[in-house]
């Protein structure tokens, strides 16, 4: 796939998450894809599905705003702002950096970089 096609795939993934369509987002990933987060480390697709469904169940509204995209070879980098109103009455706001590796038209790996402080304050 071209860098432009890879970028479209990464944006499509984020678009699905923005509307809470977790299964559709994960359908864009290979079955052996890995997902890394600073709090959980590397997990597989099914473990991420469970984690996302739990987290999204706590969110009343979701809005992610992509600030920038950069693509090179099989990698796509997205910088975004995220905001969610939570069922506990709090608002979660944070900035994220996602690094996608795309192979054969599927997300092969995804690393999520985020400040864990705002997440802990909002969710816990």
CSV table of N, CA, C and O in Angstrom, one decimal:
chain,number,residue,atom,x,y,z
A,1,UNK,N,0.8,-1.2,0.0
A,1,UNK,CA,0.0,0.0,0.0
A,1,UNK,C,0.9,1.2,0.0
A,1,UNK,O,2.0,1.2,0.5
A,2,UNK,N,0.4,2.3,-0.5
A,2,UNK,CA,1.1,3.6,-0.6
A,2,UNK,C,1.0,4.3,0.8
A,2,UNK,O,0.2,3.9,1.6
A,3,UNK,N,1.8,5.3,1.0
A,3,UNK,CA,1.8,6.0,2.2
A,3,UNK,C,0.4,6.7,2.4
A,3,UNK,O,-0.1,6.7,3.5
A,4,UNK,N,-0.2,7.1,1.3
A,4,UNK,CA,-1.5,7.8,1.4
A,4,UNK,C,-2.6,6.7,1.8
A,4,UNK,O,-3.4,7.0,2.6
A,5,UNK,N,-2.5,5.5,1.2
A,5,UNK,CA,-3.4,4.5,1.6
A,5,UNK,C,-3.3,4.1,3.1
A,5,UNK,O,-4.3,3.8,3.8
A,6,UNK,N,-2.0,4.0,3.5
A,6,UNK,CA,-1.7,3.7,4.9
A,6,UNK,C,-2.3,4.7,5.8
A,6,UNK,O,-2.9,4.4,6.9
A,7,UNK,N,-2.2,6.0,5.5
A,7,UNK,CA,-2.7,7.1,6.3
A,7,UNK,C,-4.2,7.0,6.3
A,7,UNK,O,-4.8,7.1,7.4
A,8,UNK,N,-4.9,6.7,5.2
A,8,UNK,CA,-6.3,6.5,5.2
A,8,UNK,C,-6.8,5.4,6.1
A,8,UNK,O,-7.8,5.5,6.8
A,9,UNK,N,-6.0,4.3,6.1
A,9,UNK,CA,-6.4,3.2,7.0
A,9,UNK,C,-6.3,3.6,8.5
A,9,UNK,O,-7.2,3.3,9.3
A,10,UNK,N,-5.2,4.3,8.8
A,10,UNK,CA,-5.0,4.7,10.2
A,10,UNK,C,-6.1,5.7,10.6
A,10,UNK,O,-6.7,5.6,11.7
A,11,UNK,N,-6.5,6.6,9.7
A,11,UNK,CA,-7.6,7.6,10.0
A,11,UNK,C,-8.9,6.9,10.1
A,11,UNK,O,-9.8,7.2,10.9
A,12,UNK,N,-9.1,5.8,9.3
A,12,UNK,CA,-10.3,5.1,9.4
A,12,UNK,C,-10.5,4.4,10.7
A,12,UNK,O,-11.5,4.3,11.3
A,13,UNK,N,-9.4,3.8,11.2
A,13,UNK,CA,-9.3,3.1,12.5
A,13,UNK,C,-9.7,4.1,13.6
A,13,UNK,O,-10.6,3.9,14.4
A,14,UNK,N,-9.1,5.3,13.6
A,14,UNK,CA,-9.5,6.3,14.6
A,14,UNK,C,-10.9,6.8,14.4
A,14,UNK,O,-11.6,7.1,15.4
A,15,UNK,N,-11.4,6.9,13.2
A,15,UNK,CA,-12.8,7.3,13.0
A,15,UNK,C,-13.8,6.3,13.6
A,15,UNK,O,-14.8,6.7,14.2
A,16,UNK,N,-13.5,5.0,13.5
A,16,UNK,CA,-14.3,4.0,14.1
A,16,UNK,C,-14.3,4.1,15.6
A,16,UNK,O,-15.3,4.0,16.3
A,17,UNK,N,-13.1,4.4,16.2
A,17,UNK,CA,-13.0,4.5,17.6
A,17,UNK,C,-13.8,5.8,18.1
A,17,UNK,O,-14.4,5.8,19.1
A,18,UNK,N,-13.7,6.8,17.3
A,18,UNK,CA,-14.4,8.1,17.6
A,18,UNK,C,-15.9,7.9,17.7
A,18,UNK,O,-16.6,8.6,18.5
A,19,UNK,N,-16.5,6.9,17.0
A,19,UNK,CA,-17.9,6.6,17.0
A,19,UNK,C,-18.2,5.4,17.9
A,19,UNK,O,-19.4,4.9,17.9
A,20,UNK,N,-17.2,4.9,18.6
A,20,UNK,CA,-17.4,3.7,19.5
A,20,UNK,C,-17.5,2.4,18.7
A,20,UNK,O,-18.0,1.4,19.3
A,21,UNK,N,-17.2,2.3,17.5
A,21,UNK,CA,-17.3,1.1,16.7
A,21,UNK,C,-16.0,0.3,16.8
A,21,UNK,O,-15.2,0.2,15.9
A,22,UNK,N,-15.8,-0.4,18.0
A,22,UNK,CA,-14.6,-1.1,18.3
A,22,UNK,C,-14.4,-2.3,17.4
A,22,UNK,O,-13.3,-2.5,16.9
A,23,UNK,N,-15.4,-3.1,17.1
A,23,UNK,CA,-15.2,-4.2,16.3
A,23,UNK,C,-14.8,-3.8,14.9
A,23,UNK,O,-14.0,-4.5,14.3
A,24,UNK,N,-15.4,-2.8,14.4
A,24,UNK,CA,-15.1,-2.3,13.0
A,24,UNK,C,-13.6,-1.8,13.0
A,24,UNK,O,-12.9,-2.1,12.0
A,25,UNK,N,-13.2,-1.1,14.0
A,25,UNK,CA,-11.8,-0.6,14.1
A,25,UNK,C,-10.8,-1.8,14.1
A,25,UNK,O,-9.9,-1.9,13.3
A,26,UNK,N,-11.1,-2.8,15.0
A,26,UNK,CA,-10.2,-3.9,15.1
A,26,UNK,C,-10.2,-4.9,13.9
A,26,UNK,O,-9.3,-5.6,13.6
A,27,UNK,N,-11.3,-4.8,13.1
A,27,UNK,CA,-11.3,-5.6,11.8
A,27,UNK,C,-10.3,-5.1,10.8
A,27,UNK,O,-9.9,-5.8,9.9
A,28,UNK,N,-9.8,-3.9,11.1
A,28,UNK,CA,-8.7,-3.3,10.2
A,28,UNK,C,-7.3,-3.8,10.6
A,28,UNK,O,-6.4,-3.5,9.9
A,29,UNK,N,-7.3,-4.6,11.6
A,29,UNK,CA,-6.0,-5.1,12.1
A,29,UNK,C,-5.8,-6.6,11.8
A,29,UNK,O,-6.8,-7.3,11.7
A,30,UNK,N,-4.6,-7.0,11.6
A,30,UNK,CA,-4.4,-8.5,11.3
A,30,UNK,C,-4.7,-9.2,12.6
A,30,UNK,O,-4.7,-8.7,13.7
A,31,UNK,N,-4.9,-10.5,12.4
A,31,UNK,CA,-5.3,-11.4,13.6
A,31,UNK,C,-4.1,-11.4,14.6
A,31,UNK,O,-4.3,-11.6,15.8
A,32,UNK,N,-2.9,-11.3,14.1
A,32,UNK,CA,-1.7,-11.4,15.0
A,32,UNK,C,-1.2,-10.0,15.4
A,32,UNK,O,0.0,-9.9,15.9
A,33,UNK,N,-2.0,-9.0,15.2
A,33,UNK,CA,-1.5,-7.6,15.5
A,33,UNK,C,-1.2,-7.4,17.0
A,33,UNK,O,-1.8,-8.1,17.8
A,34,UNK,N,-0.3,-6.5,17.3
A,34,UNK,CA,0.0,-6.2,18.7
A,34,UNK,C,-0.3,-4.7,18.9
A,34,UNK,O,-0.1,-3.9,18.0
A,35,UNK,N,-0.7,-4.4,20.1
A,35,UNK,CA,-1.1,-3.1,20.5
A,35,UNK,C,-0.4,-2.8,21.8
A,35,UNK,O,-0.5,-3.5,22.8
A,36,UNK,N,0.4,-1.7,21.8
A,36,UNK,CA,1.2,-1.3,23.0
A,36,UNK,C,0.6,0.0,23.6
A,36,UNK,O,0.3,0.9,22.9
A,37,UNK,N,0.5,0.0,24.9
A,37,UNK,CA,0.1,1.2,25.7
A,37,UNK,C,1.0,1.2,26.9
A,37,UNK,O,1.4,0.2,27.5
A,38,UNK,N,1.3,2.5,27.4
A,38,UNK,CA,2.3,2.6,28.5
A,38,UNK,C,1.7,1.9,29.8
A,38,UNK,O,2.5,1.5,30.7
A,39,UNK,N,0.5,1.8,30.0
A,39,UNK,CA,-0.1,1.2,31.2
A,39,UNK,C,-0.2,-0.3,31.1
A,39,UNK,O,-0.1,-1.0,32.1
A,40,UNK,N,-0.5,-0.8,29.9
A,40,UNK,CA,-0.8,-2.3,29.8
A,40,UNK,C,0.3,-3.1,29.1
A,40,UNK,O,0.3,-4.3,29.1
A,41,UNK,N,1.3,-2.4,28.4
A,41,UNK,CA,2.3,-3.0,27.7
A,41,UNK,C,1.7,-3.6,26.4
A,41,UNK,O,0.7,-3.1,25.9
A,42,UNK,N,2.3,-4.6,25.8
A,42,UNK,CA,1.8,-5.2,24.5
A,42,UNK,C,0.7,-6.2,24.8
A,42,UNK,O,0.9,-7.1,25.6
A,43,UNK,N,-0.4,-6.1,24.0
A,43,UNK,CA,-1.5,-7.0,24.1
A,43,UNK,C,-1.9,-7.4,22.7
A,43,UNK,O,-1.6,-6.7,21.7
A,44,UNK,N,-2.6,-8.5,22.6
A,44,UNK,CA,-3.2,-8.9,21.3
A,44,UNK,C,-4.5,-8.2,21.0
A,44,UNK,O,-5.1,-7.5,21.8
A,45,UNK,N,-5.0,-8.5,19.8
A,45,UNK,CA,-6.2,-7.9,19.3
A,45,UNK,C,-7.4,-8.2,20.3
A,45,UNK,O,-8.2,-7.3,20.6
A,46,UNK,N,-7.6,-9.5,20.7
A,46,UNK,CA,-8.8,-9.8,21.5
A,46,UNK,C,-8.7,-9.2,22.9
A,46,UNK,O,-9.7,-8.7,23.5
A,47,UNK,N,-7.5,-9.1,23.5
A,47,UNK,CA,-7.3,-8.5,24.8
A,47,UNK,C,-7.6,-7.0,24.7
A,47,UNK,O,-8.3,-6.4,25.5
A,48,UNK,N,-7.2,-6.4,23.6
A,48,UNK,CA,-7.5,-4.9,23.4
A,48,UNK,C,-9.0,-4.7,23.2
A,48,UNK,O,-9.6,-3.8,23.7
A,49,UNK,N,-9.7,-5.6,22.5
A,49,UNK,CA,-11.1,-5.5,22.3
A,49,UNK,C,-11.8,-5.5,23.7
A,49,UNK,O,-12.7,-4.6,23.9
A,50,UNK,N,-11.5,-6.3,24.6
A,50,UNK,CA,-12.1,-6.4,25.9
A,50,UNK,C,-11.8,-5.1,26.7
A,50,UNK,O,-12.7,-4.5,27.3
A,51,UNK,N,-10.5,-4.6,26.6
A,51,UNK,CA,-10.1,-3.3,27.3
A,51,UNK,C,-10.9,-2.2,26.7
A,51,UNK,O,-11.4,-1.3,27.5
A,52,UNK,N,-11.0,-2.1,25.4
A,52,UNK,CA,-11.7,-0.9,24.8
A,52,UNK,C,-13.2,-0.9,25.1
A,52,UNK,O,-13.8,0.1,25.4
A,53,UNK,N,-13.8,-2.1,25.1
A,53,UNK,CA,-15.2,-2.2,25.4
A,53,UNK,C,-15.5,-1.8,26.8
A,53,UNK,O,-16.5,-1.1,27.1
A,54,UNK,N,-14.6,-2.1,27.7
A,54,UNK,CA,-14.8,-1.7,29.1
A,54,UNK,C,-14.6,-0.1,29.2
A,54,UNK,O,-15.5,0.5,29.8
A,55,UNK,N,-13.6,0.4,28.6
A,55,UNK,CA,-13.3,1.8,28.7
A,55,UNK,C,-14.4,2.6,28.0
A,55,UNK,O,-14.9,3.6,28.6
A,56,UNK,N,-14.8,2.2,26.8
A,56,UNK,CA,-15.8,2.9,26.1
A,56,UNK,C,-17.2,2.9,26.8
A,56,UNK,O,-18.0,3.7,26.6
A,57,UNK,N,-17.4,1.8,27.6
A,57,UNK,CA,-18.6,1.7,28.3
A,57,UNK,C,-18.7,2.8,29.4
A,57,UNK,O,-19.8,3.1,29.9
A,58,UNK,N,-17.6,3.4,29.8
A,58,UNK,CA,-17.6,4.5,30.8
A,58,UNK,C,-17.7,5.8,30.1
A,58,UNK,O,-17.9,6.8,30.9
A,59,UNK,N,-17.7,5.9,28.8
A,59,UNK,CA,-17.7,7.2,28.1
A,59,UNK,C,-19.0,7.5,27.6
A,59,UNK,O,-19.6,6.7,26.8
A,60,UNK,N,-19.6,8.7,27.9
A,60,UNK,CA,-20.9,9.1,27.4
A,60,UNK,C,-20.7,9.8,26.0
A,60,UNK,O,-21.6,9.6,25.2
A,61,UNK,N,-19.7,10.5,25.9
A,61,UNK,CA,-19.3,11.2,24.6
A,61,UNK,C,-17.9,10.9,24.3
A,61,UNK,O,-17.1,10.8,25.2
A,62,UNK,N,-17.5,10.9,23.0
A,62,UNK,CA,-16.1,10.7,22.6
A,62,UNK,C,-15.9,11.6,21.5
A,62,UNK,O,-16.7,11.8,20.5
A,63,UNK,N,-14.7,12.3,21.5
A,63,UNK,CA,-14.3,13.2,20.4
A,63,UNK,C,-12.8,13.1,20.3
A,63,UNK,O,-12.1,13.5,21.3
A,64,UNK,N,-12.3,12.6,19.2
A,64,UNK,CA,-10.9,12.7,19.0
A,64,UNK,C,-10.7,13.6,17.7
A,64,UNK,O,-11.4,13.6,16.8
A,65,UNK,N,-9.7,14.5,17.9
A,65,UNK,CA,-9.4,15.5,16.8
A,65,UNK,C,-8.0,15.3,16.4
A,65,UNK,O,-7.0,15.5,17.1
A,66,UNK,N,-7.8,14.8,15.1
A,66,UNK,CA,-6.4,14.6,14.6
A,66,UNK,C,-5.8,15.9,14.3
A,66,UNK,O,-6.3,16.8,13.6
A,67,UNK,N,-4.6,16.1,14.9
A,67,UNK,CA,-3.8,17.3,14.8
A,67,UNK,C,-2.8,17.3,13.6
A,67,UNK,O,-2.6,18.2,12.9
A,68,UNK,N,-2.2,16.1,13.5
A,68,UNK,CA,-1.2,15.9,12.4
A,68,UNK,C,-1.1,14.4,12.0
A,68,UNK,O,-1.4,13.5,12.8
A,69,UNK,N,-0.7,14.2,10.8
A,69,UNK,CA,-0.3,12.9,10.3
A,69,UNK,C,1.0,12.9,9.6
A,69,UNK,O,1.4,13.9,9.0
A,70,UNK,N,1.8,11.9,9.8
A,70,UNK,CA,3.1,11.7,9.1
A,70,UNK,C,3.2,10.3,8.6
A,70,UNK,O,2.9,9.4,9.4
A,71,UNK,N,3.6,10.1,7.4
A,71,UNK,CA,3.7,8.7,6.9
A,71,UNK,C,5.1,8.5,6.2
A,71,UNK,O,5.5,9.4,5.5
A,72,UNK,N,5.6,7.4,6.5
A,72,UNK,CA,6.9,7.0,5.8
A,72,UNK,C,6.9,5.5,5.7
A,72,UNK,O,6.7,4.8,6.7
A,73,UNK,N,7.2,5.0,4.5
A,73,UNK,CA,7.2,3.5,4.3
A,73,UNK,C,5.9,2.9,4.8
A,73,UNK,O,4.8,3.3,4.4
A,74,UNK,N,6.1,1.9,5.8
A,74,UNK,CA,4.9,1.2,6.3
A,74,UNK,C,4.4,1.8,7.6
A,74,UNK,O,3.6,1.2,8.3
A,75,UNK,N,4.9,3.0,8.0
A,75,UNK,CA,4.5,3.6,9.3
A,75,UNK,C,3.7,4.8,9.1
A,75,UNK,O,3.9,5.6,8.2
A,76,UNK,N,2.7,5.0,10.0
A,76,UNK,CA,1.9,6.2,10.0
A,76,UNK,C,1.8,6.7,11.4
A,76,UNK,O,1.5,5.9,12.4
A,77,UNK,N,2.1,8.0,11.6
A,77,UNK,CA,2.1,8.6,12.9
A,77,UNK,C,0.9,9.6,13.0
A,77,UNK,O,0.7,10.4,12.1
A,78,UNK,N,0.1,9.5,14.0
A,78,UNK,CA,-1.0,10.4,14.2
A,78,UNK,C,-0.9,11.1,15.6
A,78,UNK,O,-0.6,10.4,16.6
A,79,UNK,N,-1.0,12.4,15.6
A,79,UNK,CA,-1.1,13.1,16.8
A,79,UNK,C,-2.5,13.6,17.0
A,79,UNK,O,-3.1,14.2,16.0
A,80,UNK,N,-3.1,13.4,18.1
A,80,UNK,CA,-4.5,13.9,18.3
A,80,UNK,C,-4.8,14.3,19.7
A,80,UNK,O,-4.1,14.0,20.7
A,81,UNK,N,-5.9,15.1,19.8
A,81,UNK,CA,-6.5,15.5,21.1
A,81,UNK,C,-7.7,14.6,21.3
A,81,UNK,O,-8.4,14.3,20.3
A,82,UNK,N,-7.9,14.2,22.5
A,82,UNK,CA,-9.0,13.3,22.8
A,82,UNK,C,-9.8,13.9,24.0
A,82,UNK,O,-9.2,14.4,24.9
A,83,UNK,N,-11.1,13.9,23.9
A,83,UNK,CA,-12.0,14.4,25.0
A,83,UNK,C,-13.2,13.4,25.1
A,83,UNK,O,-13.7,13.0,24.1
A,84,UNK,N,-13.5,13.1,26.3
A,84,UNK,CA,-14.7,12.3,26.6
A,84,UNK,C,-15.3,12.7,27.9
A,84,UNK,O,-14.7,13.0,28.9
A,85,UNK,N,-16.7,12.7,27.9
A,85,UNK,CA,-17.4,12.9,29.1
A,85,UNK,C,-17.7,11.5,29.7
A,85,UNK,O,-18.1,10.6,28.9
A,86,UNK,N,-17.4,11.4,30.9
A,86,UNK,CA,-17.5,10.0,31.6
A,86,UNK,C,-18.7,9.8,32.4
A,86,UNK,O,-19.3,10.8,32.9
A,87,UNK,N,-19.1,8.6,32.6
A,87,UNK,CA,-20.3,8.3,33.4
A,87,UNK,C,-20.1,8.6,34.9
A,87,UNK,O,-21.1,8.7,35.6
A,88,UNK,N,-18.9,8.9,35.3
A,88,UNK,CA,-18.6,9.3,36.7
A,88,UNK,C,-18.8,10.8,36.9
A,88,UNK,O,-18.4,11.3,38.0
A,89,UNK,N,-19.2,11.5,35.9
A,89,UNK,CA,-19.3,13.0,35.9
A,89,UNK,C,-18.1,13.8,35.6
A,89,UNK,O,-18.1,15.0,35.5
A,90,UNK,N,-17.0,13.1,35.4
A,90,UNK,CA,-15.7,13.8,35.0
A,90,UNK,C,-15.6,13.9,33.5
A,90,UNK,O,-16.2,13.2,32.7
A,91,UNK,N,-14.7,14.8,33.1
A,91,UNK,CA,-14.3,14.9,31.7
A,91,UNK,C,-12.8,14.5,31.6
A,91,UNK,O,-12.0,14.9,32.4
A,92,UNK,N,-12.6,13.6,30.6
A,92,UNK,CA,-11.2,13.2,30.3
A,92,UNK,C,-10.7,13.9,29.1
A,92,UNK,O,-11.4,13.9,28.0
A,93,UNK,N,-9.6,14.6,29.2
A,93,UNK,CA,-8.9,15.2,28.1
A,93,UNK,C,-7.4,14.9,28.1
A,93,UNK,O,-6.8,14.9,29.1
A,94,UNK,N,-6.9,14.5,26.9
A,94,UNK,CA,-5.5,14.2,26.8
A,94,UNK,C,-5.1,14.3,25.4
A,94,UNK,O,-5.9,14.4,24.4
A,95,UNK,N,-3.7,14.3,25.2
A,95,UNK,CA,-3.2,14.3,23.9
A,95,UNK,C,-2.5,13.0,23.7
A,95,UNK,O,-1.9,12.4,24.6
A,96,UNK,N,-2.6,12.5,22.5
A,96,UNK,CA,-2.1,11.1,22.1
A,96,UNK,C,-1.1,11.2,20.9
A,96,UNK,O,-1.3,12.1,20.0
A,97,UNK,N,-0.2,10.2,20.9
A,97,UNK,CA,0.5,10.0,19.7
A,97,UNK,C,0.4,8.5,19.4
A,97,UNK,O,0.6,7.6,20.3
A,98,UNK,N,-0.1,8.1,18.2
A,98,UNK,CA,-0.2,6.7,17.8
A,98,UNK,C,0.8,6.5,16.6
A,98,UNK,O,0.9,7.2,15.7
A,99,UNK,N,1.5,5.4,16.7
A,99,UNK,CA,2.4,4.9,15.7
A,99,UNK,C,1.9,3.6,15.2
A,99,UNK,O,1.9,2.6,15.8
A,100,UNK,N,1.4,3.6,13.9
A,100,UNK,CA,0.9,2.4,13.3
A,100,UNK,C,2.0,1.8,12.4
A,100,UNK,O,2.7,2.6,11.7
A,101,UNK,N,2.0,0.5,12.3
A,101,UNK,CA,2.8,-0.2,11.3
A,101,UNK,C,1.8,-1.0,10.5
A,101,UNK,O,1.0,-1.8,11.1
A,102,UNK,N,1.8,-0.8,9.2
A,102,UNK,CA,0.8,-1.4,8.3
A,102,UNK,C,1.5,-2.3,7.4
A,102,UNK,O,2.4,-1.9,6.7
A,103,UNK,N,1.0,-3.6,7.3
A,103,UNK,CA,1.5,-4.6,6.4
A,103,UNK,C,0.4,-5.3,5.7
A,103,UNK,O,-0.6,-5.6,6.3
A,104,UNK,N,0.5,-5.4,4.4
A,104,UNK,CA,-0.5,-6.1,3.6
A,104,UNK,C,-1.9,-5.6,3.8
A,104,UNK,O,-2.9,-6.3,3.9
A,105,UNK,N,-2.0,-4.3,3.9
A,105,UNK,CA,-3.3,-3.6,4.0
A,105,UNK,C,-4.0,-3.7,5.4
A,105,UNK,O,-5.2,-3.4,5.5
A,106,UNK,N,-3.3,-4.2,6.4
A,106,UNK,CA,-3.8,-4.3,7.8
A,106,UNK,C,-2.9,-3.7,8.8
A,106,UNK,O,-1.7,-3.6,8.6
A,107,UNK,N,-3.5,-3.3,9.9
A,107,UNK,CA,-2.6,-2.8,11.0
A,107,UNK,C,-1.9,-4.0,11.6
A,107,UNK,O,-2.5,-5.0,12.0
A,108,UNK,N,-0.6,-3.9,11.6
A,108,UNK,CA,0.2,-5.0,12.1
A,108,UNK,C,0.6,-4.7,13.6
A,108,UNK,O,0.7,-5.6,14.4
A,109,UNK,N,0.9,-3.5,13.9
A,109,UNK,CA,1.2,-3.1,15.2
A,109,UNK,C,0.8,-1.6,15.4
A,109,UNK,O,0.7,-0.8,14.5
A,110,UNK,N,0.5,-1.3,16.7
A,110,UNK,CA,0.1,0.0,17.0
A,110,UNK,C,0.6,0.4,18.4
A,110,UNK,O,0.4,-0.4,19.4
A,111,UNK,N,1.4,1.5,18.5
A,111,UNK,CA,1.9,1.9,19.8
A,111,UNK,C,1.2,3.2,20.1
A,111,UNK,O,1.1,4.1,19.3
A,112,UNK,N,0.7,3.3,21.3
A,112,UNK,CA,-0.1,4.5,21.8
A,112,UNK,C,0.7,5.2,22.9
A,112,UNK,O,1.0,4.6,23.9
A,113,UNK,N,1.1,6.4,22.7
A,113,UNK,CA,1.9,7.2,23.6
A,113,UNK,C,0.9,8.3,24.2
A,113,UNK,O,0.3,9.0,23.5
A,114,UNK,N,0.8,8.3,25.6
A,114,UNK,CA,-0.1,9.2,26.2
A,114,UNK,C,0.4,9.5,27.6
A,114,UNK,O,1.1,8.6,28.2
A,115,UNK,N,0.1,10.6,28.2
A,115,UNK,CA,0.4,10.9,29.6
A,115,UNK,C,-0.7,10.2,30.4
A,115,UNK,O,-1.9,10.5,30.3
A,116,UNK,N,-0.3,9.3,31.2
A,116,UNK,CA,-1.2,8.5,32.0
A,116,UNK,C,-1.8,9.3,33.2
A,116,UNK,O,-2.9,8.8,33.7
A,117,UNK,N,-1.3,10.4,33.6
A,117,UNK,CA,-1.8,11.2,34.7
A,117,UNK,C,-3.2,11.6,34.5
A,117,UNK,O,-4.1,11.3,35.4
A,118,UNK,N,-3.6,12.2,33.4
A,118,UNK,CA,-5.0,12.6,33.2
A,118,UNK,C,-6.0,11.4,33.1
A,118,UNK,O,-7.1,11.5,33.6
A,119,UNK,N,-5.5,10.3,32.6
A,119,UNK,CA,-6.4,9.1,32.6
A,119,UNK,C,-6.7,8.6,34.0
A,119,UNK,O,-7.8,8.3,34.4
A,120,UNK,N,-5.6,8.6,34.8
A,120,UNK,CA,-5.8,8.1,36.2
A,120,UNK,C,-6.7,9.1,37.0
A,120,UNK,O,-7.6,8.6,37.7
A,121,UNK,N,-6.5,10.4,36.7
A,121,UNK,CA,-7.4,11.4,37.4
A,121,UNK,C,-8.8,11.3,37.0
A,121,UNK,O,-9.7,11.5,37.9
A,122,UNK,N,-9.1,11.0,35.8
A,122,UNK,CA,-10.5,11.0,35.3
A,122,UNK,C,-11.2,9.7,35.6
A,122,UNK,O,-12.4,9.7,35.9
A,123,UNK,N,-10.5,8.6,35.4
A,123,UNK,CA,-11.2,7.3,35.5
A,123,UNK,C,-11.1,6.7,36.9
A,123,UNK,O,-12.0,5.8,37.2
A,124,UNK,N,-10.2,7.0,37.7
A,124,UNK,CA,-10.0,6.4,39.0
A,124,UNK,C,-10.2,7.3,40.1
A,124,UNK,O,-10.0,8.4,40.1
